[in-house]
XYZ file of C-alpha atoms in Angstrom:
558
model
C -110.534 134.283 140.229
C -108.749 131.405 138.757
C -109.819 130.328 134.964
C -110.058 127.234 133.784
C -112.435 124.315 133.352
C -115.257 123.971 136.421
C -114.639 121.215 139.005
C -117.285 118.740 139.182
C -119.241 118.175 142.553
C -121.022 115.222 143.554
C -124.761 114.103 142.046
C -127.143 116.244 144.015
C -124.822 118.748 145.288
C -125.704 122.602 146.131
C -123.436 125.251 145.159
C -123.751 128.671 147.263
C -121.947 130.737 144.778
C -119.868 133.821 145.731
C -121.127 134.428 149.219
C -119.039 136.210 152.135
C -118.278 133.775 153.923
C -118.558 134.394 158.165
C -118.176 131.316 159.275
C -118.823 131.415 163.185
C -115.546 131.729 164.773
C -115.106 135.628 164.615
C -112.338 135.142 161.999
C -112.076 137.356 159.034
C -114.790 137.402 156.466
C -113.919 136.000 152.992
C -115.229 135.355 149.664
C -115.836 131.567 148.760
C -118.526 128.763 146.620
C -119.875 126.707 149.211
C -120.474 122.991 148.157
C -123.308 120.748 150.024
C -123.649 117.267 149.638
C -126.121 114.517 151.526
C -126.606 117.379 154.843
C -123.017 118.599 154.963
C -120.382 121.002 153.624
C -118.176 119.002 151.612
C -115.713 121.408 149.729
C -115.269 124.771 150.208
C -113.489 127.313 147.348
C -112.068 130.571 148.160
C -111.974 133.108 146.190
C -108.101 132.959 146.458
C -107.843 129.469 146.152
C -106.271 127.933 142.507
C -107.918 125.643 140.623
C -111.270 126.032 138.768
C -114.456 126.806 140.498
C -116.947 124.140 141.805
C -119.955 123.765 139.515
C -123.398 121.821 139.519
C -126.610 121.780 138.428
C -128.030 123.379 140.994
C -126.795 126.424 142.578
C -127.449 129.821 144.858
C -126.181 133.401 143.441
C -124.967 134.123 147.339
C -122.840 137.289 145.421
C -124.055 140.185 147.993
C -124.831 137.535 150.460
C -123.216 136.742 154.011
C -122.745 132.934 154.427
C -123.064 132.128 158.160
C -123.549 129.148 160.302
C -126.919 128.799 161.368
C -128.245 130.213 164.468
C -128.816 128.845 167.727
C -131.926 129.598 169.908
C -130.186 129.257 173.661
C -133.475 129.508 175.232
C -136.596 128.655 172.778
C -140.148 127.884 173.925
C -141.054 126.043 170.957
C -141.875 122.983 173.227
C -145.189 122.305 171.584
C -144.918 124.749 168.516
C -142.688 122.273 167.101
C -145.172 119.358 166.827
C -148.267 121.686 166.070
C -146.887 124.281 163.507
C -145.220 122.564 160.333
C -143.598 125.917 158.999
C -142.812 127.227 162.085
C -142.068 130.441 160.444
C -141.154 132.133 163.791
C -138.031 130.953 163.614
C -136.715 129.607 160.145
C -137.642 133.411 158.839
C -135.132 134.348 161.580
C -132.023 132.313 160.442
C -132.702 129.675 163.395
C -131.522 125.893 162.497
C -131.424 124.303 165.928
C -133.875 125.440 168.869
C -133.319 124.331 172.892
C -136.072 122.920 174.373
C -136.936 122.566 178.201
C -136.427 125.755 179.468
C -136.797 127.342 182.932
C -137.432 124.193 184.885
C -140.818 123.347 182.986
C -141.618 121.053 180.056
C -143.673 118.178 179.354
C -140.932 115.335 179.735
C -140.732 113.119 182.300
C -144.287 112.820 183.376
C -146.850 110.504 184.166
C -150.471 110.582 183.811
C -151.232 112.285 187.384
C -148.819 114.892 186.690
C -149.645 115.483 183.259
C -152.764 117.689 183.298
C -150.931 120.228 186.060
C -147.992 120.575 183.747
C -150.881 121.082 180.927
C -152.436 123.964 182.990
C -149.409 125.484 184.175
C -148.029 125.957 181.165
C -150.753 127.027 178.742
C -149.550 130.869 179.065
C -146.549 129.466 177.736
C -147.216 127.437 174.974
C -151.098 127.049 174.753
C -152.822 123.291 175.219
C -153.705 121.868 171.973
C -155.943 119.702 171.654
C -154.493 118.571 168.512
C -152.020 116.747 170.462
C -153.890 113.921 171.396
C -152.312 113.717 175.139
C -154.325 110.701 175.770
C -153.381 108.559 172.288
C -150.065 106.601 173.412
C -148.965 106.201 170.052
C -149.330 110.046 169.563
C -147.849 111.211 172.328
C -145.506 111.013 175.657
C -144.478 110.727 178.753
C -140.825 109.966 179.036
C -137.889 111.997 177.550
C -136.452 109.622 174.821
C -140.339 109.235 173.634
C -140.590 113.137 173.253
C -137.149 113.043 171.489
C -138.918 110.653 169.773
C -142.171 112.355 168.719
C -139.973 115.573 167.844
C -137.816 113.321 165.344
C -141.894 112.659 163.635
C -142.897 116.357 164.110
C -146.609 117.218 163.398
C -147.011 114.690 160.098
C -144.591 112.311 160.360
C -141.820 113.818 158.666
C -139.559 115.952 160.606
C -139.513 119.305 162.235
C -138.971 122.489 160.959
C -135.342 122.942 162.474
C -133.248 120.918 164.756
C -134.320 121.052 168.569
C -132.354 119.417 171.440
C -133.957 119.320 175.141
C -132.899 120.295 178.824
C -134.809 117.882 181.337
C -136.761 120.774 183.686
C -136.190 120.638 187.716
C -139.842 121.807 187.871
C -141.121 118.997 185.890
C -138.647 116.854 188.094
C -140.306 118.114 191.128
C -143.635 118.381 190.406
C -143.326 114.150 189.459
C -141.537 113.058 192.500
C -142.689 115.766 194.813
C -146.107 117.422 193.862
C -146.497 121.071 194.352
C -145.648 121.164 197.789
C -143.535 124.114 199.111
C -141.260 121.801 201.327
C -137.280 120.261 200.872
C -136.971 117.164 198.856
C -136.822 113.983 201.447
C -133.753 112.363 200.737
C -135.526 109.329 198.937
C -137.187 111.755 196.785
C -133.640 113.609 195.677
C -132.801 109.788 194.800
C -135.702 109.617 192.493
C -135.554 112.755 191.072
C -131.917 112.289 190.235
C -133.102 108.857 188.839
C -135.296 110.711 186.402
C -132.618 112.605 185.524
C -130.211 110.446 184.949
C -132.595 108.396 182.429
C -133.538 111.566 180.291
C -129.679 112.263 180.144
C -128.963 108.933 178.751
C -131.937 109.175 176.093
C -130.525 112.103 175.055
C -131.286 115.022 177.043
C -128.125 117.784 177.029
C -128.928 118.880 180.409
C -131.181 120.081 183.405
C -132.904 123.327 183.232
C -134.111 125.128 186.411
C -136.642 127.893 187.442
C -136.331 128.987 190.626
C -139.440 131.693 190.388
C -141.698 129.165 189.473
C -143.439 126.835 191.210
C -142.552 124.163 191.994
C -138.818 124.768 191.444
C -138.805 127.239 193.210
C -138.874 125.037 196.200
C -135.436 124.153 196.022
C -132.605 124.748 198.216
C -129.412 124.941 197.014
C -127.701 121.429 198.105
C -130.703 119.593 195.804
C -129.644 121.986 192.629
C -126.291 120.670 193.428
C -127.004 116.890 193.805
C -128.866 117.205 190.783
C -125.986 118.805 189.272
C -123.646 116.185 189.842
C -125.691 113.904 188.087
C -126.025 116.339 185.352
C -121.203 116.494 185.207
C -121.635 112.819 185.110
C -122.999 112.811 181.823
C -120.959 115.600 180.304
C -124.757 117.693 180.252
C -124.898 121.456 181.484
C -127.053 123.170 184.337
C -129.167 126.405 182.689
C -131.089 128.101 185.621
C -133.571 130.738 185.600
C -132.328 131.890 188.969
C -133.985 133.176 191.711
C -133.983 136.811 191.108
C -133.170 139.409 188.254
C -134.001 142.177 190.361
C -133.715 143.200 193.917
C -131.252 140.365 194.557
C -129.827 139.606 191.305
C -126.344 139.438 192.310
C -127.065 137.122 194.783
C -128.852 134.753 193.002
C -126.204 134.540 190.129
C -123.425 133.873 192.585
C -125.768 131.032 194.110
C -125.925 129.971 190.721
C -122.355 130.060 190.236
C -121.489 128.295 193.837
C -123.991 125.240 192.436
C -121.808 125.077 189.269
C -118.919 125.054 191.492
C -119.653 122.469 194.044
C -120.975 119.822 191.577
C -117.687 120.541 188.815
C -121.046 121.037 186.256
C -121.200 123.311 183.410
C -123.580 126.396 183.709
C -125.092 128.551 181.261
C -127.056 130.926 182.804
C -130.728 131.540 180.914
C -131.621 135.094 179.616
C -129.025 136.661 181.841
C -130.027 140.547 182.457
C -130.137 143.142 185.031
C -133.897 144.304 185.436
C -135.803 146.689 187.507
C -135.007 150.216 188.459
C -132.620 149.119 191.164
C -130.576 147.082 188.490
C -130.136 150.732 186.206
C -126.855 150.764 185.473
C -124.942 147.420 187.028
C -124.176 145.525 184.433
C -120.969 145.589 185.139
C -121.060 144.297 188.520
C -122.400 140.972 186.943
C -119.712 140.812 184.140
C -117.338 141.489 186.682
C -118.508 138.401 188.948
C -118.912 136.178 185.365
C -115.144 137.191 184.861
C -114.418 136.200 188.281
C -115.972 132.833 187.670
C -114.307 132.251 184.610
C -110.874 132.778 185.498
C -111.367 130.543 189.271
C -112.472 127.609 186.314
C -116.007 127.820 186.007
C -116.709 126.663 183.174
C -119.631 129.371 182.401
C -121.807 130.831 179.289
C -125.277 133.072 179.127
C -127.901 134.130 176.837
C -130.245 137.298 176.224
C -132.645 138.792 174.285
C -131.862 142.263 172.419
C -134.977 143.884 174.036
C -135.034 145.438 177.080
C -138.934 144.051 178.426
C -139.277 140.673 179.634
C -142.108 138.250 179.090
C -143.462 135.732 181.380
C -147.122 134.667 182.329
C -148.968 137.216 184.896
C -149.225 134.566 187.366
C -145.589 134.200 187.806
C -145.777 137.262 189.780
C -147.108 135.920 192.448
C -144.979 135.199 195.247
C -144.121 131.152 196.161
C -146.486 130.150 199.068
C -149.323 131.157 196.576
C -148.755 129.070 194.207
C -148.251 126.355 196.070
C -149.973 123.091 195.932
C -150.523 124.193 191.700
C -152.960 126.100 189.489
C -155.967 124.669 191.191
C -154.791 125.736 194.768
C -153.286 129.351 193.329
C -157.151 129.402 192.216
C -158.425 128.678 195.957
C -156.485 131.430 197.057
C -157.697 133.689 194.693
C -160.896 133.597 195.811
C -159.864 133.616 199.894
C -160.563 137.288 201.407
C -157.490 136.492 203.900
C -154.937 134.905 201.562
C -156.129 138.406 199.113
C -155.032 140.539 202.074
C -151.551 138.992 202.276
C -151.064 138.525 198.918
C -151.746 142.301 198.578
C -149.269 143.245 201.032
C -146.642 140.642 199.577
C -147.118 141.839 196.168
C -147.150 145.863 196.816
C -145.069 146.435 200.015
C -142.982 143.825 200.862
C -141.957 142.879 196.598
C -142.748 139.169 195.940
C -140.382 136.667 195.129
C -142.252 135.404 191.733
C -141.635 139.439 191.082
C -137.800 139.318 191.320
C -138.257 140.941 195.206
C -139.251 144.306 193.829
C -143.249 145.656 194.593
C -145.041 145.341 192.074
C -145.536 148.447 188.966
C -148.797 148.245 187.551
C -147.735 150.469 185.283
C -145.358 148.000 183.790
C -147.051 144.917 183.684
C -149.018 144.711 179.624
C -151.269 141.938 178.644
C -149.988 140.070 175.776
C -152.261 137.520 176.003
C -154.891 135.774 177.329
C -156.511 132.663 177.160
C -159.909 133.213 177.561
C -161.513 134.793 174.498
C -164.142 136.698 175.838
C -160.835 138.936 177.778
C -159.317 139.707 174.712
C -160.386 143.653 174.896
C -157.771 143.513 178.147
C -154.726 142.715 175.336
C -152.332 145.614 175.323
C -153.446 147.329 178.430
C -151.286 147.472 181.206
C -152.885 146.489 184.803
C -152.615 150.192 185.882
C -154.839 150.901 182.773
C -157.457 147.879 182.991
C -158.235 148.856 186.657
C -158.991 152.023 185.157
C -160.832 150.798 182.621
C -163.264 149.066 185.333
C -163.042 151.324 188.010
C -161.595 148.988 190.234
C -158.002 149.121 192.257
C -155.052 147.927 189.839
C -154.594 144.701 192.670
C -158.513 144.106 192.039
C -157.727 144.230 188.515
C -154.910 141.663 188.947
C -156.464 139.255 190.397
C -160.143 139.598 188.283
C -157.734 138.313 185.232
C -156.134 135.683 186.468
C -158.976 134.315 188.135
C -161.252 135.119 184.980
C -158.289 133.553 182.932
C -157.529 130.398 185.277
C -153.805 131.340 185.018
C -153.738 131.531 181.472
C -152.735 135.271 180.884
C -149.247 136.343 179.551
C -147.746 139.732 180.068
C -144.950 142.268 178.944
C -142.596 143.627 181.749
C -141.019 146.813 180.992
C -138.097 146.740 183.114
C -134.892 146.381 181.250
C -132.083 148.828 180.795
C -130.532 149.681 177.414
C -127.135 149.853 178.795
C -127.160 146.445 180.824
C -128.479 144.709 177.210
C -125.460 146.400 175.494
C -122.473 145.392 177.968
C -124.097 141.776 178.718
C -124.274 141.019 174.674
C -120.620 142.591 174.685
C -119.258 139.640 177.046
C -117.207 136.632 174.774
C -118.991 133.954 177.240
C -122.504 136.051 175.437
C -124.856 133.793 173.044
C -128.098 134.504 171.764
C -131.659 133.048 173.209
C -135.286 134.919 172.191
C -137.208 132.949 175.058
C -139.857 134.180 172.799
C -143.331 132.408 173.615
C -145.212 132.163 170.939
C -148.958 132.194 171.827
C -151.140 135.203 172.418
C -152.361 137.903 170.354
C -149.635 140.413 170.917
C -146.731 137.937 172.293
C -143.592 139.850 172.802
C -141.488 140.408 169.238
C -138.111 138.529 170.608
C -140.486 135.785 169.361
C -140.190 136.723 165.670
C -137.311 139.391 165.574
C -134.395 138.288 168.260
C -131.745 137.443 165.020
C -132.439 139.705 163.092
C -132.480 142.408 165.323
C -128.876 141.457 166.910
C -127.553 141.697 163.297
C -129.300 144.560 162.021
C -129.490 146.858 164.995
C -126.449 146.119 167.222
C -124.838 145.524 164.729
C -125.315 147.298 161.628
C -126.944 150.404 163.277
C -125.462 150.946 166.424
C -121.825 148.615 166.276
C -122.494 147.481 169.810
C -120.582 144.029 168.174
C -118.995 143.687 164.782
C -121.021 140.911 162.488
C -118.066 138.625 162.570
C -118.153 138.755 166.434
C -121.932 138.629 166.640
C -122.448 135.517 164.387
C -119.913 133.724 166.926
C -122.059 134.720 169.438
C -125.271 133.398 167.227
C -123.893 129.829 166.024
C -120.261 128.571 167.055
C -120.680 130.117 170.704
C -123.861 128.145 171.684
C -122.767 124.384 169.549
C -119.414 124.539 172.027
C -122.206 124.941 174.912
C -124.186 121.870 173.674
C -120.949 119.755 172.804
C -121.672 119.539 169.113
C -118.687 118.485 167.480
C -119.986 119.497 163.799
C -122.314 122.538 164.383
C -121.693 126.157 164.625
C -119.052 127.116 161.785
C -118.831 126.719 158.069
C -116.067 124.339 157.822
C -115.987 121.080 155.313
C -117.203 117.931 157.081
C -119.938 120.618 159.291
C -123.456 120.439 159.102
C -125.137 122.352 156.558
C -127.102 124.206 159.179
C -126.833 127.868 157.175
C -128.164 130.972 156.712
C -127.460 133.678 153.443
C -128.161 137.102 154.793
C -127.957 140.936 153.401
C -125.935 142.732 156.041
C -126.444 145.550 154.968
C -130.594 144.965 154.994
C -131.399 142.540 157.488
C -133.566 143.851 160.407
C -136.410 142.593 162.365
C -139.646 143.109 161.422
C -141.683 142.528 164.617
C -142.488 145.132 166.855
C -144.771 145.831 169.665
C -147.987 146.363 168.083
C -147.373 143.673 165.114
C -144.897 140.597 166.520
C -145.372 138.302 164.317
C -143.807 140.030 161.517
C -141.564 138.489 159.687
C -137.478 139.935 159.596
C -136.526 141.303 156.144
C -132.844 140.397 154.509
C -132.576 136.632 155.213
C -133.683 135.310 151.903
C -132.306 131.552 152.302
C -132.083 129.024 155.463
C -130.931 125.695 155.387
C -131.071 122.714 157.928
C -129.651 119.891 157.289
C -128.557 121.130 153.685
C -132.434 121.447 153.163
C -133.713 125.229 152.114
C -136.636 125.671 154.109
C -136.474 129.375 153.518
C -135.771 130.090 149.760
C -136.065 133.490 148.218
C -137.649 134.815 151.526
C -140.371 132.053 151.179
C -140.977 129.091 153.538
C -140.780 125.892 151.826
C -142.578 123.463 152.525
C -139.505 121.333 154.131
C -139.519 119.456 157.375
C -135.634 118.216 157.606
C -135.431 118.720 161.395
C -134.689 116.598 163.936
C -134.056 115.773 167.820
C -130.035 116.444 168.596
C -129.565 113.889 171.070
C -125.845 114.280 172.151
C -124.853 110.778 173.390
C -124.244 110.513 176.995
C -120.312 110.628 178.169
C -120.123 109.051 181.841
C -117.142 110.150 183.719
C -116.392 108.296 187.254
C -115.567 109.748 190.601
């Protein structure tokens, strides 16, 4: 290390002294001071370099330390969580500095007042319905995108948000606005007015249209109104991240849909929490990298995202097939209780495979309540169906339908489905970035929630060397801020935003598992968004600095 007299740094500077510095583009590791000044990096001192050392009254002793960008949630759930949970430990314990919002085609922007409460119902599994809100209070809360934006930028006290958050309009939402809950096409007057909607939560700073096409009422959709909607989506530079139609029986199918709507409208694609489920998926992982390569090379411009865990997580009603959850919660709840609609929903459900179950008949066995919303059915938490209906003597169907009548919907489950070989090659892909789609409700929610960072750097990577850490952190920060056209996220260059995270490779692990998720990871002892710490020594601060990333709108013609 050069000697010589210290180089000063700017009034209110942060030195991170000495870290290794992994700075997001899978490059080669190396030893530097990091300086931050007003949000940013603004000098950056290699170990190599000559000259004398930065120095300032306060710094970080990062010796031992990994310096990485921070990480990118690809598919968060932290819709509400945001505005209701000031630490939001979940994720700045993980290393997460910038969270997307919107996912799977439902969200709580653009709505109006009659489409509200649905939205409300159908997604408290999801994200709970707090009161604390204030849905009614304009000045408190919503109803377009740029005012959610908006509310996010105030966070739950007026001062910011825990990390950074940017927001996919959902088709769902879209849907259920212009079109209700009906299981029917889009007239052409209502594709005008949902791409309408669109189009004005894309210019208040949406950075795309999410889609899920299990759930009603996206599920609704044909193809040609994904790829109107699409269009609209290319127009303003956004991208299209579907929750397709299957991950099971037809998986393959439903990603090359996916991949013909991306192709048609000349729209970016990212597909959400991209896996290979179910017993008849064992094994074919390589089929879908092979089609993503495919893709790639014809000019698809094409990413994904998973979770390191092989069960999925969803709410128990999403198993039901479409034409039962038609019409919304309060008509899924009609049905419930009609001796004829039980009899075909019974035969959809365990001999023909539903399509809200991927197209695959239903395993009791694998279905675990993680939640519920009713307190009086906690006992039920961490039983799977197969074991409740024992339990009460009853069928495991009976059993089924007891909770999410007894629940109104509000139940959340564990699906044990995945395969440890498809996780491996999909994270192996270079299109690969990282997404927990971790709700965070519940008693026992699943542990992506709390432990999807960690757990890529400490056991695939550390433990098992299914990706090196330079590799991996590409996939965790630089990766996903290409995806979102973010010009100055994602690596730890000078002039970058000092989204960052100082980790102990050789410690950090997840600390959520199964029976506790909400365990916090070990070996990340400092975050920092915005060039705020909001983790120091492995202790949340009590820091707010994050905001709505609202990428401004880029119009092309034709």
């Amino acid at each position: 290390m050069p000697s010589g007299r210290a180089a000063p740094v700017p009034r209110g500077a942060l030195v991170l002294r000495g870290a290794l510095v992994v700075d997001g583009s899978g490059g080669t590791p190396y030893r530097a001071d990091t300086v931050l000044t007003g949000g940013r990096i603004t000098a950056i001192h290699r170990e190599t370099d000559s000259g004398p050392r930065p120095t300032a009254t306060r710094s970080i002793d990062a010796d031992g330390l990994a310096l990485t960008p921070g990480f990118v949630d690809m598919h968060a759930h932290s819709d509400l969580a945001l505005l209701t949970d000031a630490a939001h430990e979940a994720k700045t314990a993980q290393g997460v500095t910038l969270e997307v919002l919107g996912q799977d085609g439902l969200s709580y922007a653009p709505v109006d007042d009659t489409t509200l409460p649905g939205i409300r119902r159908q997604l408290a599994g999801w994200n709970g319905d707090p009161d604390s809100l204030d849905w009614l209070d304009p000045k408190r809360t919503w109803r377009s995108v740029g005012e959610y934006l908006d509310r996010l930028d105030r966070g739950p006290h007026g001062e910011g948000i825990a990390v950074n958050a940017a927001y996919l309009v959902p088709h769902g939402t879209l849907r259920a606005l212009v079109c209700g809950w009906a299981d029917r096409p889009a007239t052409p007057a209502e594709l005008r007015l949902m791409n309408e909607h669109l189009a004005r939560g894309l210019a208040e700073g949406a950075i795309g249209l999410s889609a899920g096409l299990t759930y009603s009422p996206g599920m609704y959709a044909g193809t040609a109104e994904l790829v109107s909607l699409c269009r609209t989506v290319a127009a303003f530079d956004g991208y299209f991240c579907p929750h397709h139609r299957s991950y099971g029986a037809h998986a393959l199918d439903a990603y090359a849909e996916m991949i013909d709507v991306a192709r048609q409208a000349n729209c970016a694609l990212h597909l959400a929490h991209a896996t290979m489920n179910f017993q008849v998926n064992a094994g074919r992982a390589a089929e879908l990298t092979e089609l993503l390569d495919e893709a790639l090379a014809g000019g698809v411009d094409l990413t994904l995202d998973s979770y390191p865990y092989l069960p999925g997580s969803t709410t128990l009603a999403a198993l039901l097939p479409g034409w039962a959850s038609a019409g919304g919660p309060e008509e899924t709840l009609r049905r419930l209780a009609d001796p004829a609609a039980l009899v075909a929903l019974r035969t959809a459900m365990e001999e023909l495979g539903s399509d809200g179950c991927h197209g695959v008949v239903a395993d009791w066995d694998a279905v675990q309540v993680s939640g519920v919303r009713t307190q009086a059915l906690r006992p039920a938490v961490g039983l799977t169906v197969t074991q409740l209906a024992r339990r009460d003597g009853v069928e495991p169907f009976a059993a089924f339908v007891a909770l999410l009548r007894d629940d109104a919907l509000g139940t959340t489950v564990l699906q044990h489905v995945g395969h440890e070989e498809n996780v491996r090659a999909i994270m192996r892909h270079p299109a690969h970035t990282g997404g927990s789609d971790g709700l965070l409700v519940g008693d026992r929610p699943h542990p992506r929630a709390w432990g999807t960072f960690p757990r890529y750097l400490g056991h695939y990577v550390r433990e098992q060397g299914v990706l090196g850490l330079a590799e991996c952190v590409r996939h965790l920060s630089a990766g996903p801020a290409r995806r979102l056209r973010l010009p100055d996220r994602g690596l730890v260059r000078v002039g970058y935003r000092a989204d960052l995270v100082l980790l102990d490779p050789l410690t950090v692990a997840a600390g959520a598992d199964y029976e506790h998720p909400r365990t916090p990871p070990v070996g990340i002892p400092y975050v920092l968004v915005n060039g705020v710490p909001v983790i120091e020594d492995h202790r949340r601060t009590s820091a707010t600095p994050g905001r709505a990333v609202r990428r401004s709108p880029v119009r092309t013609t034709g």
